[in-house]
Amino acid sequence: MANITSVKAIQILDSRGLPTVSCRVETDDGLSAISKVPSGASTGEREALELRDGGNEYLGKGVLKAVKNINTKLADVLIGMDARNQFEIDQALIDLDGTPAKKNLGANAILAASIATLRSGAKSAKLPLYEHVNNLYCSEFKANKQLSLPVPMLNIINGGEHANNNIDIQEFMVMPIGAGSFNECMQWAIEIYGALKSLLASKGLSTAVGDEGGFAPDLKSNQEAIELILKSIEDCGLEAGKDIVLALDCAASEFFTDGKYVLKGENKSLDSNGFVDYLKSLVSSYPIRSIEDGMDENDFDGWSMLTNELANSIQIVGDDLFVTNVKDLQHGIDKSLANSILIKLNQIGTVSETLGAINLASQNNYSAVISHRSGETEDNTIADICVGVSAGQIKTGAPCRSDRTSKYNRLLWIESDLGNSVSYANELFL
Ligand code: PGA
Ligand code: ZN
C-alpha cells in the first residue's frame, strides 16, 4: 500500500529569502513526506523553466502559479498512483507538461512533486532514502552500484554571481581526498575553514560570507584566493596535493562577453585560447584536481580545447554545458567535451531524468558530481541520492550555514548508520 491520497504545495522561502516551492505527498498507509526545491543564480541557458509569477509582489519572484499547478493539475494525475513507482510517476508528469523544458507547468512545480514522491516512496517501502534510490537506479538501469560516501567539494571562497566582491571565478573549493572517512573529512574542512577565517581577519579582509557560505573578501586576483586557501591548509598541518586538493567552478558563462573571457578583477580580456592557457597555468602552479565550467556554455570549440589540454590530468566538469540533460550530455560525449557532469535536479526537473543523466555519464566513464544550488533550503535529498548512486562526489557549499550543513549533516548520519559496510570514495582520487 503506497497509493497517493493527497498532494499539497505551498510557497516557502529559500536561503536567499526568496520564494520557492514545497510539496507534501501523503499515501494511504498513513505516511507522508515533504520536498523543498532549490534555485540557481548562475543558471545555464538550457535549463528547464523555473516558473516565477513576475509582477511586484515578492520582487517578482513569487511561485504561486507553480504551487497552483501542483495543487490542481499535478495532484489530479498523481492521486491514486503508487509513490514507490518513481519512473512511472515522473513520466506522467513529463507527459502532462508536454514540453522539453517543462514550460507549461514549471520545472520547480514538477520537481517538488517528484522529490516529495521519492521521499514518500522510501517511507512506504520502509527503506532509508539512499537505499530506495539505490533500488530504483539499479532496477531501472540494470546497474550494480554499491553505496558509498562521497568526497565533498567545499566552496570556501565565493566570487562571481554568488558574492558582491571583485573575484571573477565563482567557487574555490577544497576536496579532502586524504581523509579516511567522511567524518574525518568534515573535521579537516572545518579546521581549514576556521584557519582561513583567521587568516583573512589578520589581513584586515572581510570574513562575511557569500551565497554558499564561503568567505567573500575583495582580493587582487584569483591566484590570491588560491594562495590564501593553500596557506590555511598548511596552517592546519595538512598537505595540499596529498591530503587536500583544490577544485574550481569558473562559471565562465557569467564573464564571457562578446567572445572574450573578461576577468574584471585582474583587468584581463582573453579569447578562448588565452583562457585555456590561463587555466592551464593555474593547474601547473597549484594542486587543482577539478575545473567546472571552465568555458562558456556555448563555446564548444573552447570546451574541446580545454578537454584536449587538461582532461588527461584533471576532472573537467560540465554544469551549464550539460544542464543534467541526457541530450546535452550525449552531445558532449559525441564531441569529447569534458569528462564529468555536474548533477542538479532542478536543471532538468524530475528525479528519474536526473538518474538517467547519472547513468549515461557512468556508462561513458564520465564522473558525476551531485550538486546543490546557490539558493537552497534545508532539504537534503541530494545527500541520499549521492550515496544511493555511489556518485563519489558532492558539491554543497562551505561547512557553514544550515542550508549547506543540512546535506553534510545527513551524510554524517548515513556514515554513522552504515559504519564499515560503506566506503568513503577517496580511493577514486588517491
Ligand atoms: P548556481 O551556482 O546554483 O547559482 O547556478 C552553482 C554552480 O554554478 O555550480
Ligand atoms: Zn557551476
XYZ file of C-alpha atoms and ligand atoms in Angstrom:
440
model
C 0.000 0.000 0.000
C 1.525 3.293 -1.082
C -1.161 4.892 -3.166
C -1.043 8.656 -3.155
C -4.071 10.161 -1.423
C -3.071 13.818 -1.245
C -0.643 16.210 -2.943
C -0.364 19.688 -1.477
C 2.069 22.525 -2.236
C 2.780 25.866 -0.586
C 5.172 28.741 -1.184
C 8.114 28.791 1.258
C 11.452 30.681 1.411
C 14.927 29.682 0.246
C 18.334 30.603 1.708
C 18.369 33.935 -0.129
C 14.980 34.769 1.381
C 13.242 34.289 -1.962
C 10.096 32.235 -2.580
C 10.358 28.608 -3.599
C 8.056 25.605 -3.873
C 7.439 22.993 -1.178
C 5.235 19.946 -1.706
C 3.760 17.261 0.586
C 2.703 13.852 -0.675
C 0.511 11.589 1.511
C -0.105 7.893 0.938
C -2.873 5.502 2.024
C -0.572 3.816 4.559
C -0.804 6.998 6.626
C 2.716 8.186 5.723
C 3.791 11.474 4.146
C 6.894 13.359 3.014
C 7.814 16.923 2.102
C 10.163 18.347 -0.544
C 11.614 21.851 -0.979
C 13.202 22.888 -4.274
C 16.384 24.959 -4.736
C 17.125 27.773 -7.186
C 20.270 28.884 -9.068
C 21.785 32.331 -9.693
C 24.346 31.499 -12.394
C 21.840 29.418 -14.330
C 22.511 27.696 -17.644
C 20.659 28.859 -20.749
C 19.368 25.354 -21.495
C 17.970 24.643 -18.008
C 14.307 23.652 -17.615
C 11.983 26.547 -16.796
C 11.698 27.842 -13.240
C 8.170 29.264 -13.184
C 8.028 32.665 -11.416
C 4.966 34.888 -11.035
C 6.542 38.235 -12.063
C 4.805 41.466 -11.041
C 5.639 43.459 -7.918
C 4.976 41.013 -5.122
C 7.995 39.171 -3.712
C 10.257 41.143 -6.121
C 8.578 39.306 -8.981
C 9.935 36.015 -7.622
C 6.704 34.513 -6.254
C 5.960 30.895 -7.173
C 2.210 30.842 -6.585
C 1.496 29.784 -10.186
C 3.762 26.746 -9.732
C 2.080 25.995 -6.391
C -1.348 26.188 -8.023
C -0.232 23.840 -10.807
C 0.718 21.239 -8.194
C -2.481 21.639 -6.197
C -4.677 21.236 -9.280
C -3.245 19.589 -12.401
C -0.386 17.590 -10.859
C -2.485 16.401 -7.917
C -5.196 15.168 -10.314
C -2.668 12.970 -12.110
C -0.775 11.737 -9.042
C -3.618 10.801 -6.712
C -4.139 7.035 -6.887
C -0.635 6.289 -8.226
C 1.861 4.227 -6.202
C 4.525 6.525 -4.715
C 7.146 3.772 -4.985
C 6.902 3.796 -8.795
C 9.115 6.830 -9.329
C 9.772 6.345 -13.036
C 6.057 5.904 -13.838
C 5.153 8.953 -11.779
C 7.796 11.169 -13.335
C 6.771 10.037 -16.814
C 3.160 11.006 -16.051
C 4.365 14.478 -15.003
C 6.570 14.845 -18.089
C 3.638 13.840 -20.319
C 1.266 16.210 -18.522
C 3.606 19.125 -19.210
C 4.384 18.049 -22.767
C 7.379 20.360 -23.403
C 11.117 19.503 -23.181
C 11.857 22.475 -20.876
C 8.716 21.968 -18.727
C 7.415 25.346 -19.806
C 3.742 24.644 -19.177
C 3.792 23.602 -15.539
C 7.259 24.768 -14.457
C 10.226 22.553 -13.554
C 10.012 23.867 -9.988
C 6.431 22.539 -9.705
C 7.247 19.187 -11.301
C 10.454 18.689 -9.286
C 8.722 19.488 -5.988
C 6.178 16.731 -6.705
C 8.869 14.359 -7.968
C 11.093 14.713 -4.867
C 8.151 14.549 -2.456
C 7.118 11.310 -4.193
C 10.660 9.927 -3.888
C 10.789 10.672 -0.178
C 7.283 9.353 0.360
C 8.023 6.194 -1.668
C 11.047 5.462 0.540
C 8.909 5.764 3.658
C 6.238 3.451 2.272
C 8.932 0.960 1.224
C 10.292 1.236 4.802
C 13.776 1.969 3.484
C 16.303 4.704 4.159
C 16.093 7.174 1.266
C 19.549 6.261 -0.100
C 18.538 2.598 -0.299
C 15.283 3.402 -2.090
C 17.299 5.474 -4.589
C 19.775 2.622 -4.996
C 16.943 0.129 -5.699
C 15.277 2.444 -8.210
C 18.561 3.144 -10.018
C 19.791 -0.444 -10.116
C 16.498 -1.914 -11.295
C 15.813 0.737 -13.950
C 19.327 0.724 -15.421
C 20.253 -2.904 -14.639
C 23.216 -1.495 -12.751
C 25.083 -2.833 -9.777
C 26.035 0.121 -7.572
C 27.347 -0.292 -4.034
C 26.562 2.508 -1.610
C 29.406 4.948 -0.887
C 30.023 8.186 0.986
C 31.196 10.996 -1.309
C 34.265 13.192 -1.206
C 32.818 16.685 -0.824
C 33.831 19.784 -2.729
C 33.579 22.527 -0.102
C 33.317 26.029 -1.525
C 35.225 28.170 0.969
C 35.799 31.328 -1.109
C 32.824 32.685 -3.067
C 33.059 35.044 -6.047
C 31.201 35.687 -9.312
C 27.409 35.850 -9.063
C 27.442 34.485 -5.508
C 29.083 37.484 -3.823
C 29.446 41.225 -4.330
C 33.246 41.141 -4.222
C 35.664 41.545 -7.169
C 36.622 37.865 -7.666
C 35.717 36.545 -11.136
C 35.917 32.796 -10.519
C 32.726 31.767 -8.733
C 33.912 28.941 -6.470
C 37.197 27.985 -4.802
C 36.749 24.548 -3.244
C 38.722 22.101 -1.122
C 38.408 18.318 -1.502
C 39.744 16.353 1.492
C 40.821 13.321 -0.546
C 43.317 12.076 2.039
C 40.813 11.666 4.865
C 39.941 8.149 5.985
C 36.219 8.743 6.387
C 33.541 11.298 5.643
C 33.588 12.260 9.298
C 37.322 12.984 9.224
C 36.939 14.867 6.002
C 34.421 17.222 7.620
C 36.736 17.747 10.575
C 39.540 18.804 8.214
C 37.174 21.062 6.287
C 36.044 22.825 9.455
C 39.653 23.314 10.551
C 40.657 24.768 7.176
C 37.569 26.991 7.133
C 38.470 28.298 10.623
C 42.132 28.856 9.650
C 41.023 30.770 6.545
C 38.751 32.970 8.635
C 41.636 33.843 10.983
C 43.978 34.457 8.057
C 41.532 36.824 6.344
C 40.888 38.672 9.604
C 44.635 39.029 10.264
C 44.999 40.724 6.860
C 42.099 43.069 7.503
C 39.988 41.290 4.850
C 36.258 40.686 5.141
C 35.066 37.448 6.734
C 31.447 37.965 5.642
C 30.144 35.067 3.565
C 28.584 34.692 0.123
C 25.525 32.721 -1.021
C 27.126 29.321 -0.458
C 28.654 30.070 2.935
C 32.224 30.666 1.722
C 34.110 33.863 2.537
C 33.729 36.699 0.041
C 36.587 39.184 0.509
C 37.822 41.612 -2.155
C 41.128 40.248 -3.464
C 43.673 41.228 -6.115
C 43.348 38.082 -8.228
C 42.081 34.515 -8.486
C 45.612 33.403 -7.609
C 45.414 35.296 -4.316
C 42.266 33.333 -3.393
C 44.065 30.065 -4.111
C 47.130 31.092 -2.132
C 45.066 32.073 0.898
C 43.452 28.632 0.832
C 46.827 26.885 0.489
C 48.150 28.837 3.487
C 45.091 27.835 5.536
C 45.629 24.172 4.660
C 49.253 24.458 5.786
C 48.225 26.265 8.985
C 46.151 23.187 9.885
C 49.131 20.871 9.488
C 47.654 19.338 6.330
C 49.392 18.865 2.998
C 47.944 20.405 -0.153
C 48.138 17.998 -3.075
C 48.095 14.990 -0.767
C 45.511 15.446 1.987
C 43.598 18.193 0.239
C 43.244 19.041 -3.444
C 41.552 22.101 -4.916
C 38.570 22.385 -7.251
C 37.343 25.472 -9.122
C 33.982 26.373 -10.614
C 34.727 29.227 -13.022
C 31.046 29.589 -14.064
C 32.687 31.097 -17.154
C 29.390 31.842 -18.962
C 28.931 34.670 -16.453
C 32.045 36.564 -17.598
C 32.044 35.622 -21.300
C 31.148 38.778 -23.247
C 31.417 39.374 -26.988
C 33.636 36.341 -27.488
C 36.014 37.231 -24.663
C 36.594 35.924 -21.140
C 36.651 39.189 -19.204
C 38.388 38.965 -15.814
C 37.424 42.328 -14.323
C 39.265 41.679 -11.060
C 42.529 41.200 -12.976
C 41.884 43.638 -15.837
C 42.251 40.884 -18.457
C 40.244 40.100 -21.580
C 41.153 36.739 -23.120
C 39.943 34.773 -26.144
C 39.186 31.036 -25.772
C 42.801 30.115 -26.435
C 44.023 32.655 -23.926
C 41.608 31.498 -21.238
C 42.570 27.837 -21.746
C 46.199 28.922 -21.273
C 45.215 30.867 -18.150
C 43.561 27.744 -16.669
C 46.491 25.538 -17.722
C 48.895 27.800 -15.888
C 46.719 27.642 -12.744
C 46.743 23.833 -12.950
C 50.512 23.708 -13.382
C 51.115 26.088 -10.464
C 48.614 24.742 -7.920
C 47.179 21.374 -6.775
C 43.911 21.780 -8.704
C 42.186 18.465 -9.440
C 38.887 19.611 -10.931
C 37.656 22.573 -13.005
C 33.932 23.116 -13.612
C 32.514 25.321 -16.392
C 35.970 26.477 -17.457
C 34.416 27.719 -20.701
C 31.171 29.430 -21.740
C 28.179 27.087 -22.213
C 28.099 27.711 -26.000
C 31.849 27.915 -26.650
C 32.081 24.288 -27.796
C 35.432 24.858 -29.541
C 36.785 26.280 -26.286
C 35.465 23.229 -24.403
C 37.120 20.940 -26.898
C 40.442 22.775 -26.473
C 40.191 22.706 -22.674
C 39.339 18.992 -22.709
C 42.248 18.174 -25.040
C 44.672 20.107 -22.880
C 43.615 19.080 -19.393
C 41.244 16.089 -19.296
C 44.117 13.615 -19.075
C 45.337 15.109 -15.829
C 42.271 16.572 -14.074
C 38.481 16.382 -13.928
C 36.720 18.752 -16.368
C 33.116 19.222 -15.214
C 30.216 20.453 -17.357
C 27.494 22.269 -15.440
C 25.841 24.936 -17.646
C 27.252 22.920 -20.550
C 25.137 19.817 -19.818
C 22.321 21.078 -17.511
C 21.717 17.499 -16.264
C 20.134 16.727 -19.635
C 20.906 13.448 -21.436
C 20.605 15.207 -24.805
C 23.259 17.806 -23.944
C 25.424 15.198 -22.219
C 25.244 12.909 -25.288
C 26.308 15.851 -27.457
C 29.292 16.355 -25.142
C 30.174 12.654 -25.206
C 29.986 12.601 -29.025
C 32.227 15.643 -29.299
C 34.555 14.662 -26.390
C 33.733 17.715 -24.292
C 34.638 17.463 -20.570
C 34.951 14.179 -18.658
C 32.469 14.815 -15.867
C 28.935 16.165 -15.354
C 27.530 18.298 -12.569
C 24.128 16.973 -11.487
C 21.430 19.427 -10.369
C 17.882 18.090 -10.126
C 16.206 21.401 -10.867
C 18.085 21.865 -14.139
C 16.010 19.026 -15.595
C 13.011 18.799 -13.256
C 12.458 15.148 -12.264
C 14.271 12.551 -10.171
C 14.034 9.972 -12.991
C 15.655 12.170 -15.622
C 18.371 13.065 -13.094
C 19.095 9.374 -12.511
C 19.098 8.901 -16.299
C 21.802 11.553 -16.693
C 23.907 9.909 -13.968
C 23.526 6.550 -15.710
C 24.531 7.915 -19.124
C 27.586 9.527 -17.519
C 28.518 6.309 -15.770
C 28.208 4.258 -18.980
C 30.590 6.640 -20.731
C 33.168 6.931 -17.954
C 32.149 10.479 -17.105
C 32.143 11.108 -13.364
C 29.029 12.684 -11.817
C 29.225 15.357 -9.112
C 25.924 15.730 -7.256
C 25.242 19.407 -6.549
C 23.158 21.883 -4.578
C 22.141 25.304 -5.992
C 23.253 28.670 -4.655
C 19.673 29.262 -3.461
C 18.984 26.287 -1.176
C 16.717 25.052 1.599
C 17.114 22.559 4.424
C 16.026 19.780 2.033
C 18.880 17.280 1.981
C 17.635 14.773 -0.604
C 20.828 15.206 -2.672
C 22.867 13.604 0.133
C 20.856 10.372 -0.161
C 20.908 10.453 -3.954
C 24.684 10.825 -3.891
C 25.094 7.796 -1.604
C 22.411 5.768 -3.422
C 24.000 6.085 -6.869
C 27.523 5.974 -5.414
C 28.438 9.165 -7.270
C 31.626 9.609 -5.253
C 31.478 13.425 -5.136
C 29.075 16.024 -3.744
C 29.282 19.805 -4.064
C 27.202 21.506 -1.421
C 28.928 24.683 -0.289
C 31.005 25.694 2.686
C 30.774 23.849 6.005
C 28.703 26.804 7.195
C 25.007 27.921 7.060
C 22.245 25.397 7.702
C 21.168 25.248 4.055
C 24.653 23.813 3.318
C 25.359 21.858 6.511
C 21.985 20.058 6.324
C 23.443 17.973 3.477
C 26.745 17.362 5.277
C 24.861 16.509 8.484
C 22.731 13.961 6.645
C 25.890 12.355 5.241
C 27.385 12.185 8.755
C 24.273 10.289 9.890
C 24.393 7.944 6.909
C 28.066 7.145 7.559
C 27.358 6.562 11.213
C 24.421 4.235 10.431
C 26.249 2.258 7.745
C 29.593 2.066 9.580
C 32.178 -0.175 7.952
C 29.736 -1.549 5.417
C 30.237 1.526 3.254
C 33.381 3.183 1.908
C 34.388 6.833 1.679
C 35.049 7.403 -2.011
C 38.539 8.864 -1.623
C 40.171 5.950 -3.436
C 38.822 7.493 -6.642
C 41.281 10.353 -6.193
C 44.341 8.950 -4.424
P 24.042 28.290 -9.151
O 25.566 28.009 -8.851
O 23.226 27.410 -8.296
O 23.898 29.761 -8.838
O 23.843 28.001 -10.626
C 26.109 26.754 -8.659
C 27.023 26.365 -9.771
O 27.244 27.118 -10.743
O 27.544 25.259 -9.747
Zn 28.712 25.554 -11.737
